[in-house]
Amino acid sequence: MSELFGNEPFWVVALKAVLIFVFLVVFTLFNIWFERRVVARMQHRIGPNVHGPFGLLQSLADGVKLALKEDIVVKAADKVVYIAAPILATIPAFLAWAVIPFGPEVQIPFTDTVTPLQLTDLPVAVLYILAVTSIGVYGIVLAGWSSGSTYALLGGMRSSAQMISYEVAMGLSFVAVFMYAGSMSTSEIVAAQADTWYFLPLFPSFVIYVIAMVGETNRAPFDLPEAEGELVGGFHTEYSSLKFALFFLAEYVNMVTVSALATTLFLGGWRAPFGIAQIWEGANSGYWPVLWFFGKTLGFIFLFIWLRGTLPRMRYDQFMSFGWKALIPFSLAWIVAVAFIRKLKQDDLLDQQTLILAAIVAGVLFLATFLIPERKPPGTTPPEEPEFDAFADGYPVPPMQNKEAGR
């Protein structure tokens, strides 16, 4: 962790904070356009292409439209909480970026000041991100409660259960990273990946985190708190105008946050991709690392969009069962395995070839478990019903539940 953190002039800290805020707002506008274009291509449509070059100003036009629409506060709402909820959901999404590293130490143009491309760092920076992002769920829950609507309340309750469930799995996926890096500081975790990115030795942790981050951000196929087919719009059913735009902004900023955290913990952070640093010595110096960081983060954003355009929404019971009965037990078993393997390697009782062979065998056995059919408890098979004749009365009638045909 750099000694410059905490000792920089105020104008440097303020400059970096403003740049991070501007970056996130602009990146959100781009991501909305990017999602619409990618999903349109998947569905053989054109997507936004009128406002600005390639339709890039469509997101800005939608934002202005939302801000200028009539602001409605429902009569049954708790006014103070109703207004505070979208603010409470948006602010933590920005605060998490205080400890995300964009690059190494650089010199600010036109000055002699050297600063790391990171607002600040903490010995427990990853725990800080978990703590801050978990506050955002209060905004969603309070929005559902304060709206005075049944649909919104159900969406808020779903969100709280969903966030709690998948934050456990997400936190457990970080433990193996802490073991390898020997630190919870984001800058030190990036430095520890100078030789090997952690998604290779910790691939199960990487997969668990990717699944958990989709559930954490309420994105399809895990967007149960705002299921349009069941809950109209979920927790933001009664919101309009700028308050709805804040929820929209918080969702997309959270997408970028979890993508940046995945890049930092598993893909080497701002370090150049494999092969570039070997043939170009300056790939990991100056402002070039910002480009590598942006590219990796955008790759995860594309994954979010790909999932939304491909997979249908899960049932809520399936979603919660998968989190508690699959992700969390597997995460605990994987942490024990990582600790056991690292101890054997430190004592020279396990070589690399044996480890790779054991990993292949374990992977094959794990994939084979998906081929085992699920056993259904006795008594769950519904009784066979007699065949229904729609023309029993001389004209077609639909079957009625628990009623005999023609009676």
Tab-separated table of N, CA, C and O in Angstrom, residues 116-234:
chain	number	residue	atom	x	y	z
A	116	PRO	N	-1.055	7.920	-6.857
A	116	PRO	CA	-1.599	6.648	-7.373
A	116	PRO	C	-2.974	6.866	-7.970
A	116	PRO	O	-3.740	7.725	-7.507
A	117	LEU	N	-3.293	6.108	-9.024
A	117	LEU	CA	-4.606	6.211	-9.653
A	117	LEU	C	-5.635	5.445	-8.821
A	117	LEU	O	-6.216	4.445	-9.245
A	118	GLN	N	-5.848	5.933	-7.624
A	118	GLN	CA	-6.783	5.355	-6.661
A	118	GLN	C	-7.068	6.415	-5.624
A	118	GLN	O	-6.151	7.117	-5.162
A	119	LEU	N	-8.325	6.581	-5.259
A	119	LEU	CA	-8.665	7.653	-4.326
A	119	LEU	C	-8.007	7.439	-2.973
A	119	LEU	O	-7.359	8.339	-2.435
A	120	THR	N	-8.145	6.231	-2.416
A	120	THR	CA	-7.493	5.892	-1.154
A	120	THR	C	-7.450	4.370	-1.045
A	120	THR	O	-7.957	3.664	-1.911
A	121	ASP	N	-6.844	3.881	-0.002
A	121	ASP	CA	-6.787	2.443	0.232
A	121	ASP	C	-6.838	2.184	1.729
A	121	ASP	O	-6.505	3.063	2.542
A	122	LEU	N	-7.271	0.983	2.081
A	122	LEU	CA	-7.404	0.588	3.474
A	122	LEU	C	-6.846	-0.814	3.651
A	122	LEU	O	-6.840	-1.608	2.702
A	123	PRO	N	-6.380	-1.156	4.847
A	123	PRO	CA	-5.947	-2.544	5.079
A	123	PRO	C	-7.091	-3.545	4.916
A	123	PRO	O	-6.859	-4.722	4.670
A	124	VAL	N	-8.333	-3.076	5.062
A	124	VAL	CA	-9.506	-3.940	4.900
A	124	VAL	C	-10.400	-3.365	3.796
A	124	VAL	O	-11.626	-3.291	3.942
A	125	ALA	N	-9.806	-3.006	2.668
A	125	ALA	CA	-10.539	-2.312	1.612
A	125	ALA	C	-11.676	-3.157	1.048
A	125	ALA	O	-12.761	-2.644	0.763
A	126	VAL	N	-11.462	-4.464	0.880
A	126	VAL	CA	-12.505	-5.320	0.309
A	126	VAL	C	-13.694	-5.417	1.268
A	126	VAL	O	-14.853	-5.408	0.841
A	127	LEU	N	-13.415	-5.483	2.569
A	127	LEU	CA	-14.505	-5.495	3.544
A	127	LEU	C	-15.252	-4.164	3.535
A	127	LEU	O	-16.469	-4.132	3.760
A	128	TYR	N	-14.539	-3.080	3.289
A	128	TYR	CA	-15.189	-1.771	3.163
A	128	TYR	C	-16.177	-1.772	1.993
A	128	TYR	O	-17.297	-1.263	2.116
A	129	ILE	N	-15.785	-2.361	0.865
A	129	ILE	CA	-16.681	-2.425	-0.293
A	129	ILE	C	-17.924	-3.242	0.041
A	129	ILE	O	-19.053	-2.855	-0.285
A	130	LEU	N	-17.740	-4.375	0.703
A	130	LEU	CA	-18.885	-5.196	1.095
A	130	LEU	C	-19.827	-4.434	2.032
A	130	LEU	O	-21.053	-4.501	1.903
A	131	ALA	N	-19.240	-3.704	2.988
A	131	ALA	CA	-20.054	-2.965	3.951
A	131	ALA	C	-20.834	-1.851	3.275
A	131	ALA	O	-22.033	-1.650	3.545
A	132	VAL	N	-20.175	-1.114	2.381
A	132	VAL	CA	-20.834	0.025	1.733
A	132	VAL	C	-21.929	-0.440	0.783
A	132	VAL	O	-23.044	0.102	0.773
A	133	THR	N	-21.629	-1.451	-0.037
A	133	THR	CA	-22.627	-1.908	-0.999
A	133	THR	C	-23.826	-2.556	-0.319
A	133	THR	O	-24.942	-2.534	-0.852
A	134	SER	N	-23.612	-3.136	0.870
A	134	SER	CA	-24.743	-3.752	1.574
A	134	SER	C	-25.717	-2.702	2.095
A	134	SER	O	-26.886	-3.009	2.348
A	135	ILE	N	-25.261	-1.447	2.247
A	135	ILE	CA	-26.161	-0.380	2.680
A	135	ILE	C	-27.204	-0.087	1.602
A	135	ILE	O	-28.334	0.310	1.902
A	136	GLY	N	-26.839	-0.307	0.343
A	136	GLY	CA	-27.756	-0.023	-0.751
A	136	GLY	C	-29.058	-0.787	-0.668
A	136	GLY	O	-30.100	-0.325	-1.161
A	137	VAL	N	-29.026	-1.964	-0.040
A	137	VAL	CA	-30.261	-2.755	0.068
A	137	VAL	C	-31.289	-2.047	0.941
A	137	VAL	O	-32.499	-2.235	0.768
A	138	TYR	N	-30.840	-1.203	1.874
A	138	TYR	CA	-31.780	-0.456	2.698
A	138	TYR	C	-32.633	0.475	1.835
A	138	TYR	O	-33.826	0.672	2.100
A	139	GLY	N	-32.010	1.071	0.812
A	139	GLY	CA	-32.773	1.933	-0.077
A	139	GLY	C	-33.875	1.181	-0.796
A	139	GLY	O	-35.002	1.678	-0.935
A	140	ILE	N	-33.575	-0.049	-1.230
A	140	ILE	CA	-34.579	-0.847	-1.936
A	140	ILE	C	-35.685	-1.296	-0.986
A	140	ILE	O	-36.876	-1.212	-1.299
A	141	VAL	N	-35.303	-1.779	0.205
A	141	VAL	CA	-36.297	-2.246	1.174
A	141	VAL	C	-37.186	-1.096	1.625
A	141	VAL	O	-38.425	-1.236	1.696
A	142	LEU	N	-36.575	0.044	1.944
A	142	LEU	CA	-37.373	1.196	2.390
A	142	LEU	C	-38.255	1.738	1.273
A	142	LEU	O	-39.359	2.231	1.530
A	143	ALA	N	-37.788	1.651	0.025
A	143	ALA	CA	-38.626	2.073	-1.100
A	143	ALA	C	-39.867	1.197	-1.196
A	143	ALA	O	-40.981	1.697	-1.423
A	144	GLY	N	-39.688	-0.112	-1.027
A	144	GLY	CA	-40.837	-1.008	-1.081
A	144	GLY	C	-41.798	-0.793	0.073
A	144	GLY	O	-43.025	-0.809	-0.107
A	145	TRP	N	-41.251	-0.545	1.274
A	145	TRP	CA	-42.111	-0.366	2.452
A	145	TRP	C	-42.843	0.972	2.428
A	145	TRP	O	-44.027	1.059	2.762
A	146	SER	N	-42.132	2.033	2.039
A	146	SER	CA	-42.700	3.373	2.139
A	146	SER	C	-43.697	3.685	1.031
A	146	SER	O	-44.431	4.664	1.126
A	147	SER	N	-43.744	2.877	-0.033
A	147	SER	CA	-44.627	3.184	-1.155
A	147	SER	C	-46.090	2.929	-0.840
A	147	SER	O	-46.968	3.449	-1.540
A	148	GLY	N	-46.372	2.102	0.173
A	148	GLY	CA	-47.753	1.785	0.490
A	148	GLY	C	-48.409	0.879	-0.519
A	148	GLY	O	-49.631	0.870	-0.654
A	149	SER	N	-47.610	0.115	-1.253
A	149	SER	CA	-48.121	-0.789	-2.290
A	149	SER	C	-47.713	-2.215	-1.965
A	149	SER	O	-46.578	-2.466	-1.522
A	150	THR	N	-48.618	-3.154	-2.203
A	150	THR	CA	-48.312	-4.562	-1.932
A	150	THR	C	-47.211	-5.073	-2.846
A	150	THR	O	-46.294	-5.776	-2.407
A	151	TYR	N	-47.283	-4.717	-4.118
A	151	TYR	CA	-46.269	-5.176	-5.068
A	151	TYR	C	-44.885	-4.645	-4.679
A	151	TYR	O	-43.888	-5.363	-4.722
A	152	ALA	N	-44.820	-3.370	-4.329
A	152	ALA	CA	-43.541	-2.778	-3.943
A	152	ALA	C	-42.997	-3.416	-2.664
A	152	ALA	O	-41.796	-3.670	-2.542
A	153	LEU	N	-43.875	-3.701	-1.704
A	153	LEU	CA	-43.443	-4.322	-0.454
A	153	LEU	C	-42.885	-5.713	-0.708
A	153	LEU	O	-41.840	-6.085	-0.157
A	154	LEU	N	-43.563	-6.489	-1.559
A	154	LEU	CA	-43.065	-7.826	-1.882
A	154	LEU	C	-41.709	-7.752	-2.592
A	154	LEU	O	-40.815	-8.554	-2.330
A	155	GLY	N	-41.546	-6.764	-3.470
A	155	GLY	CA	-40.259	-6.585	-4.140
A	155	GLY	C	-39.153	-6.226	-3.165
A	155	GLY	O	-38.031	-6.721	-3.267
A	156	GLY	N	-39.461	-5.368	-2.190
A	156	GLY	CA	-38.464	-5.010	-1.190
A	156	GLY	C	-38.077	-6.183	-0.317
A	156	GLY	O	-36.895	-6.370	0.004
A	157	MET	N	-39.047	-7.009	0.070
A	157	MET	CA	-38.751	-8.184	0.886
A	157	MET	C	-37.907	-9.196	0.118
A	157	MET	O	-36.979	-9.798	0.649
A	158	ARG	N	-38.251	-9.374	-1.152
A	158	ARG	CA	-37.448	-10.277	-1.984
A	158	ARG	C	-36.002	-9.800	-2.081
A	158	ARG	O	-35.068	-10.577	-2.006
A	159	SER	N	-35.855	-8.497	-2.260
A	159	SER	CA	-34.513	-7.944	-2.419
A	159	SER	C	-33.673	-8.159	-1.170
A	159	SER	O	-32.497	-8.515	-1.257
A	160	SER	N	-34.257	-7.932	0.011
A	160	SER	CA	-33.488	-8.102	1.247
A	160	SER	C	-33.046	-9.552	1.413
A	160	SER	O	-31.885	-9.818	1.751
A	161	ALA	N	-33.948	-10.512	1.160
A	161	ALA	CA	-33.572	-11.918	1.272
A	161	ALA	C	-32.516	-12.291	0.232
A	161	ALA	O	-31.564	-13.022	0.517
A	162	GLN	N	-32.662	-11.746	-0.971
A	162	GLN	CA	-31.726	-12.058	-2.047
A	162	GLN	C	-30.337	-11.505	-1.754
A	162	GLN	O	-29.325	-12.194	-1.919
A	163	MET	N	-30.268	-10.267	-1.293
A	163	MET	CA	-28.972	-9.647	-1.023
A	163	MET	C	-28.256	-10.353	0.122
A	163	MET	O	-27.044	-10.600	0.064
A	164	ILE	N	-28.998	-10.689	1.175
A	164	ILE	CA	-28.384	-11.383	2.305
A	164	ILE	C	-27.845	-12.740	1.873
A	164	ILE	O	-26.720	-13.125	2.209
A	165	SER	N	-28.639	-13.475	1.101
A	165	SER	CA	-28.257	-14.823	0.690
A	165	SER	C	-26.993	-14.809	-0.166
A	165	SER	O	-26.050	-15.573	0.077
A	166	TYR	N	-26.958	-13.940	-1.169
A	166	TYR	CA	-25.843	-13.979	-2.115
A	166	TYR	C	-24.641	-13.173	-1.647
A	166	TYR	O	-23.543	-13.345	-2.185
A	167	GLU	N	-24.820	-12.290	-0.666
A	167	GLU	CA	-23.645	-11.643	-0.084
A	167	GLU	C	-22.819	-12.633	0.721
A	167	GLU	O	-21.606	-12.490	0.821
A	168	VAL	N	-23.462	-13.633	1.312
A	168	VAL	CA	-22.724	-14.654	2.046
A	168	VAL	C	-21.803	-15.415	1.086
A	168	VAL	O	-20.606	-15.587	1.348
A	169	ALA	N	-22.360	-15.857	-0.041
A	169	ALA	CA	-21.557	-16.571	-1.028
A	169	ALA	C	-20.465	-15.676	-1.606
A	169	ALA	O	-19.328	-16.112	-1.824
A	170	MET	N	-20.792	-14.398	-1.838
A	170	MET	CA	-19.798	-13.472	-2.370
A	170	MET	C	-18.644	-13.265	-1.389
A	170	MET	O	-17.469	-13.289	-1.765
A	171	GLY	N	-18.981	-13.082	-0.116
A	171	GLY	CA	-17.931	-12.906	0.891
A	171	GLY	C	-17.050	-14.139	1.023
A	171	GLY	O	-15.826	-14.021	1.184
A	172	LEU	N	-17.644	-15.324	0.938
A	172	LEU	CA	-16.847	-16.553	1.033
A	172	LEU	C	-15.924	-16.715	-0.174
A	172	LEU	O	-14.831	-17.293	-0.044
A	173	SER	N	-16.331	-16.215	-1.345
A	173	SER	CA	-15.463	-16.322	-2.520
A	173	SER	C	-14.218	-15.463	-2.385
A	173	SER	O	-13.209	-15.693	-3.067
A	174	PHE	N	-14.257	-14.441	-1.501
A	174	PHE	CA	-13.089	-13.581	-1.296
A	174	PHE	C	-12.044	-14.226	-0.385
A	174	PHE	O	-10.872	-13.834	-0.411
A	175	VAL	N	-12.453	-15.182	0.438
A	175	VAL	CA	-11.545	-15.723	1.457
A	175	VAL	C	-10.323	-16.356	0.816
A	175	VAL	O	-9.178	-16.170	1.274
A	176	ALA	N	-10.522	-17.110	-0.269
A	176	ALA	CA	-9.391	-17.747	-0.943
A	176	ALA	C	-8.432	-16.704	-1.520
A	176	ALA	O	-7.208	-16.898	-1.508
A	177	VAL	N	-8.974	-15.581	-2.009
A	177	VAL	CA	-8.125	-14.502	-2.520
A	177	VAL	C	-7.279	-13.918	-1.396
A	177	VAL	O	-6.083	-13.649	-1.566
A	178	PHE	N	-7.894	-13.719	-0.224
A	178	PHE	CA	-7.145	-13.199	0.917
A	178	PHE	C	-6.018	-14.158	1.314
A	178	PHE	O	-4.933	-13.723	1.701
A	179	MET	N	-6.277	-15.464	1.242
A	179	MET	CA	-5.252	-16.453	1.585
A	179	MET	C	-4.052	-16.347	0.648
A	179	MET	O	-2.899	-16.394	1.083
A	180	TYR	N	-4.332	-16.200	-0.647
A	180	TYR	CA	-3.245	-16.136	-1.621
A	180	TYR	C	-2.484	-14.820	-1.548
A	180	TYR	O	-1.257	-14.791	-1.636
A	181	ALA	N	-3.223	-13.694	-1.420
A	181	ALA	CA	-2.578	-12.383	-1.429
A	181	ALA	C	-1.985	-12.021	-0.074
A	181	ALA	O	-1.048	-11.218	0.001
A	182	GLY	N	-2.520	-12.592	0.997
A	182	GLY	CA	-2.047	-12.242	2.334
A	182	GLY	C	-2.453	-10.856	2.759
A	182	GLY	O	-1.845	-10.275	3.670
A	183	SER	N	-3.494	-10.301	2.116
A	183	SER	CA	-3.932	-8.941	2.443
A	183	SER	C	-5.364	-8.754	1.969
A	183	SER	O	-5.843	-9.476	1.078
A	184	MET	N	-6.055	-7.760	2.577
A	184	MET	CA	-7.384	-7.360	2.122
A	184	MET	C	-7.343	-6.009	1.421
A	184	MET	O	-8.389	-5.479	1.050
A	185	SER	N	-6.172	-5.451	1.236
A	185	SER	CA	-6.006	-4.184	0.537
A	185	SER	C	-6.104	-4.425	-0.969
A	185	SER	O	-5.460	-5.326	-1.509
A	186	THR	N	-6.905	-3.619	-1.659
A	186	THR	CA	-7.084	-3.815	-3.096
A	186	THR	C	-5.791	-3.586	-3.875
A	186	THR	O	-5.489	-4.325	-4.814
A	187	SER	N	-5.013	-2.567	-3.493
A	187	SER	CA	-3.768	-2.306	-4.212
A	187	SER	C	-2.762	-3.433	-4.003
A	187	SER	O	-2.037	-3.815	-4.937
A	188	GLU	N	-2.711	-4.019	-2.794
A	188	GLU	CA	-1.790	-5.122	-2.542
A	188	GLU	C	-2.249	-6.403	-3.233
A	188	GLU	O	-1.417	-7.221	-3.639
A	189	ILE	N	-3.563	-6.603	-3.368
A	189	ILE	CA	-4.061	-7.770	-4.094
A	189	ILE	C	-3.679	-7.670	-5.566
A	189	ILE	O	-3.279	-8.667	-6.185
A	190	VAL	N	-3.770	-6.474	-6.150
A	190	VAL	CA	-3.349	-6.285	-7.540
A	190	VAL	C	-1.848	-6.528	-7.670
A	190	VAL	O	-1.382	-7.176	-8.620
A	191	ALA	N	-1.063	-6.029	-6.728
A	191	ALA	CA	0.385	-6.235	-6.766
A	191	ALA	C	0.746	-7.713	-6.652
A	191	ALA	O	1.725	-8.169	-7.259
A	192	ALA	N	-0.031	-8.479	-5.884
A	192	ALA	CA	0.251	-9.905	-5.714
A	192	ALA	C	-0.038	-10.710	-6.973
A	192	ALA	O	0.388	-11.863	-7.087
A	193	GLN	N	-0.765	-10.114	-7.938
A	193	GLN	CA	-1.091	-10.819	-9.184
A	193	GLN	C	-0.134	-10.454	-10.311
A	193	GLN	O	-0.467	-10.607	-11.493
A	194	ALA	N	1.056	-9.996	-9.972
A	194	ALA	CA	2.029	-9.608	-10.989
A	194	ALA	C	2.424	-10.790	-11.872
A	194	ALA	O	2.683	-10.633	-13.065
A	195	ASP	N	2.493	-11.982	-11.313
A	195	ASP	CA	2.901	-13.165	-12.080
A	195	ASP	C	1.710	-13.982	-12.583
A	195	ASP	O	1.691	-14.418	-13.730
A	196	THR	N	0.715	-14.210	-11.728
A	196	THR	CA	-0.432	-15.045	-12.088
A	196	THR	C	-1.715	-14.392	-11.616
A	196	THR	O	-1.822	-14.018	-10.451
A	197	TRP	N	-2.652	-14.239	-12.533
A	197	TRP	CA	-3.955	-13.722	-12.147
A	197	TRP	C	-4.697	-14.795	-11.370
A	197	TRP	O	-4.641	-15.982	-11.686
A	198	TYR	N	-5.453	-14.384	-10.379
A	198	TYR	CA	-6.040	-15.333	-9.435
A	198	TYR	C	-7.213	-16.133	-9.996
A	198	TYR	O	-7.654	-17.092	-9.368
A	199	PHE	N	-7.729	-15.759	-11.167
A	199	PHE	CA	-8.831	-16.544	-11.696
A	199	PHE	C	-8.362	-17.921	-12.160
A	199	PHE	O	-9.168	-18.840	-12.315
A	200	LEU	N	-7.040	-18.096	-12.344
A	200	LEU	CA	-6.511	-19.403	-12.742
A	200	LEU	C	-6.400	-20.352	-11.556
A	200	LEU	O	-7.031	-21.419	-11.551
A	201	PRO	N	-5.640	-20.026	-10.504
A	201	PRO	CA	-5.570	-20.967	-9.370
A	201	PRO	C	-6.845	-21.000	-8.532
A	201	PRO	O	-7.081	-21.973	-7.819
A	202	LEU	N	-7.635	-19.933	-8.603
A	202	LEU	CA	-8.851	-19.856	-7.793
A	202	LEU	C	-10.082	-19.801	-8.687
A	202	LEU	O	-11.018	-19.025	-8.457
A	203	PHE	N	-10.111	-20.643	-9.701
A	203	PHE	CA	-11.213	-20.610	-10.664
A	203	PHE	C	-12.576	-20.867	-10.011
A	203	PHE	O	-13.551	-20.195	-10.352
A	204	PRO	N	-12.708	-21.833	-9.076
A	204	PRO	CA	-14.022	-21.992	-8.413
A	204	PRO	C	-14.489	-20.737	-7.683
A	204	PRO	O	-15.667	-20.380	-7.741
A	205	SER	N	-13.563	-20.032	-7.008
A	205	SER	CA	-13.928	-18.775	-6.352
A	205	SER	C	-14.395	-17.741	-7.372
A	205	SER	O	-15.339	-16.978	-7.132
A	206	PHE	N	-13.735	-17.715	-8.520
A	206	PHE	CA	-14.099	-16.784	-9.582
A	206	PHE	C	-15.514	-17.060	-10.091
A	206	PHE	O	-16.323	-16.138	-10.256
A	207	VAL	N	-15.839	-18.340	-10.311
A	207	VAL	CA	-17.180	-18.704	-10.800
A	207	VAL	C	-18.233	-18.357	-9.750
A	207	VAL	O	-19.304	-17.812	-10.073
A	208	ILE	N	-17.948	-18.653	-8.480
A	208	ILE	CA	-18.897	-18.338	-7.408
A	208	ILE	C	-19.142	-16.830	-7.346
A	208	ILE	O	-20.281	-16.380	-7.212
A	209	TYR	N	-18.072	-16.042	-7.454
A	209	TYR	CA	-18.234	-14.592	-7.389
A	209	TYR	C	-19.057	-14.077	-8.568
A	209	TYR	O	-19.924	-13.208	-8.396
A	210	VAL	N	-18.806	-14.586	-9.775
A	210	VAL	CA	-19.544	-14.121	-10.954
A	210	VAL	C	-21.039	-14.398	-10.796
A	210	VAL	O	-21.889	-13.552	-11.111
A	211	ILE	N	-21.386	-15.586	-10.282
A	211	ILE	CA	-22.803	-15.904	-10.063
A	211	ILE	C	-23.392	-14.996	-8.987
A	211	ILE	O	-24.497	-14.451	-9.125
A	212	ALA	N	-22.639	-14.826	-7.892
A	212	ALA	CA	-23.142	-14.013	-6.779
A	212	ALA	C	-23.278	-12.548	-7.166
A	212	ALA	O	-24.196	-11.870	-6.696
A	213	MET	N	-22.387	-12.034	-8.030
A	213	MET	CA	-22.476	-10.615	-8.376
A	213	MET	C	-23.700	-10.333	-9.239
A	213	MET	O	-24.276	-9.243	-9.177
A	214	VAL	N	-24.137	-11.310	-10.029
A	214	VAL	CA	-25.365	-11.124	-10.805
A	214	VAL	C	-26.574	-11.094	-9.866
A	214	VAL	O	-27.485	-10.277	-10.018
A	215	GLY	N	-26.588	-11.994	-8.861
A	215	GLY	CA	-27.669	-11.978	-7.886
A	215	GLY	C	-27.636	-10.744	-7.008
A	215	GLY	O	-28.690	-10.206	-6.628
A	216	GLU	N	-26.448	-10.252	-6.709
A	216	GLU	CA	-26.307	-9.084	-5.834
A	216	GLU	C	-26.831	-7.819	-6.492
A	216	GLU	O	-27.335	-6.915	-5.820
A	217	THR	N	-26.721	-7.725	-7.802
A	217	THR	CA	-27.129	-6.514	-8.514
A	217	THR	C	-28.555	-6.588	-9.052
A	217	THR	O	-28.990	-5.688	-9.780
A	218	ASN	N	-29.289	-7.661	-8.709
A	218	ASN	CA	-30.692	-7.814	-9.141
A	218	ASN	C	-30.834	-7.779	-10.657
A	218	ASN	O	-31.780	-7.205	-11.209
A	219	ARG	N	-29.895	-8.403	-11.351
A	219	ARG	CA	-29.953	-8.443	-12.806
A	219	ARG	C	-30.489	-9.787	-13.281
A	219	ARG	O	-30.361	-10.798	-12.603
A	220	ALA	N	-31.087	-9.788	-14.488
A	220	ALA	CA	-31.591	-11.035	-15.062
A	220	ALA	C	-30.436	-12.028	-15.209
A	220	ALA	O	-29.315	-11.639	-15.540
A	221	PRO	N	-30.684	-13.324	-14.940
A	221	PRO	CA	-31.976	-13.959	-14.636
A	221	PRO	C	-32.341	-13.930	-13.144
A	221	PRO	O	-33.198	-14.692	-12.721
A	222	PHE	N	-31.677	-13.079	-12.369
A	222	PHE	CA	-31.929	-13.025	-10.926
A	222	PHE	C	-32.650	-11.743	-10.523
A	222	PHE	O	-32.536	-11.293	-9.392
A	223	ASP	N	-33.394	-11.124	-11.432
A	223	ASP	CA	-34.051	-9.847	-11.122
A	223	ASP	C	-35.427	-10.079	-10.503
A	223	ASP	O	-36.438	-9.552	-10.968
A	224	LEU	N	-35.466	-10.856	-9.434
A	224	LEU	CA	-36.735	-11.188	-8.778
A	224	LEU	C	-37.376	-10.008	-8.056
A	224	LEU	O	-38.607	-9.927	-7.981
A	225	PRO	N	-36.610	-9.056	-7.466
A	225	PRO	CA	-37.269	-7.933	-6.770
A	225	PRO	C	-38.062	-7.017	-7.692
A	225	PRO	O	-38.903	-6.266	-7.223
A	226	GLU	N	-37.804	-7.036	-8.995
A	226	GLU	CA	-38.555	-6.173	-9.920
A	226	GLU	C	-39.143	-6.999	-11.060
A	226	GLU	O	-39.116	-6.592	-12.218
A	227	ALA	N	-39.658	-8.177	-10.718
A	227	ALA	CA	-40.215	-9.082	-11.720
A	227	ALA	C	-41.493	-8.494	-12.308
A	227	ALA	O	-42.525	-8.450	-11.641
A	228	GLU	N	-41.432	-8.049	-13.573
A	228	GLU	CA	-42.578	-7.370	-14.170
A	228	GLU	C	-43.788	-8.289	-14.287
A	228	GLU	O	-44.931	-7.860	-14.121
A	229	GLY	N	-43.557	-9.564	-14.576
A	229	GLY	CA	-44.671	-10.483	-14.748
A	229	GLY	C	-45.389	-10.824	-13.462
A	229	GLY	O	-46.544	-11.266	-13.485
A	230	GLU	N	-44.737	-10.608	-12.327
A	230	GLU	CA	-45.338	-10.962	-11.039
A	230	GLU	C	-45.661	-9.733	-10.192
A	230	GLU	O	-46.702	-9.677	-9.531
A	231	LEU	N	-44.756	-8.749	-10.183
A	231	LEU	CA	-44.861	-7.631	-9.240
A	231	LEU	C	-44.947	-6.271	-9.930
A	231	LEU	O	-44.598	-5.262	-9.334
A	232	VAL	N	-45.361	-6.234	-11.184
A	232	VAL	CA	-45.498	-5.003	-11.961
A	232	VAL	C	-44.134	-4.357	-12.186
A	232	VAL	O	-43.654	-4.265	-13.303
A	233	GLY	N	-43.509	-3.886	-11.141
A	233	GLY	CA	-42.170	-3.322	-11.245
A	233	GLY	C	-41.383	-3.544	-9.974
A	233	GLY	O	-40.267	-3.060	-9.827
A	234	GLY	N	-41.999	-4.227	-9.021
A	234	GLY	CA	-41.312	-4.504	-7.766
A	234	GLY	C	-41.188	-3.270	-6.906
A	234	GLY	O	-42.113	-2.456	-6.805
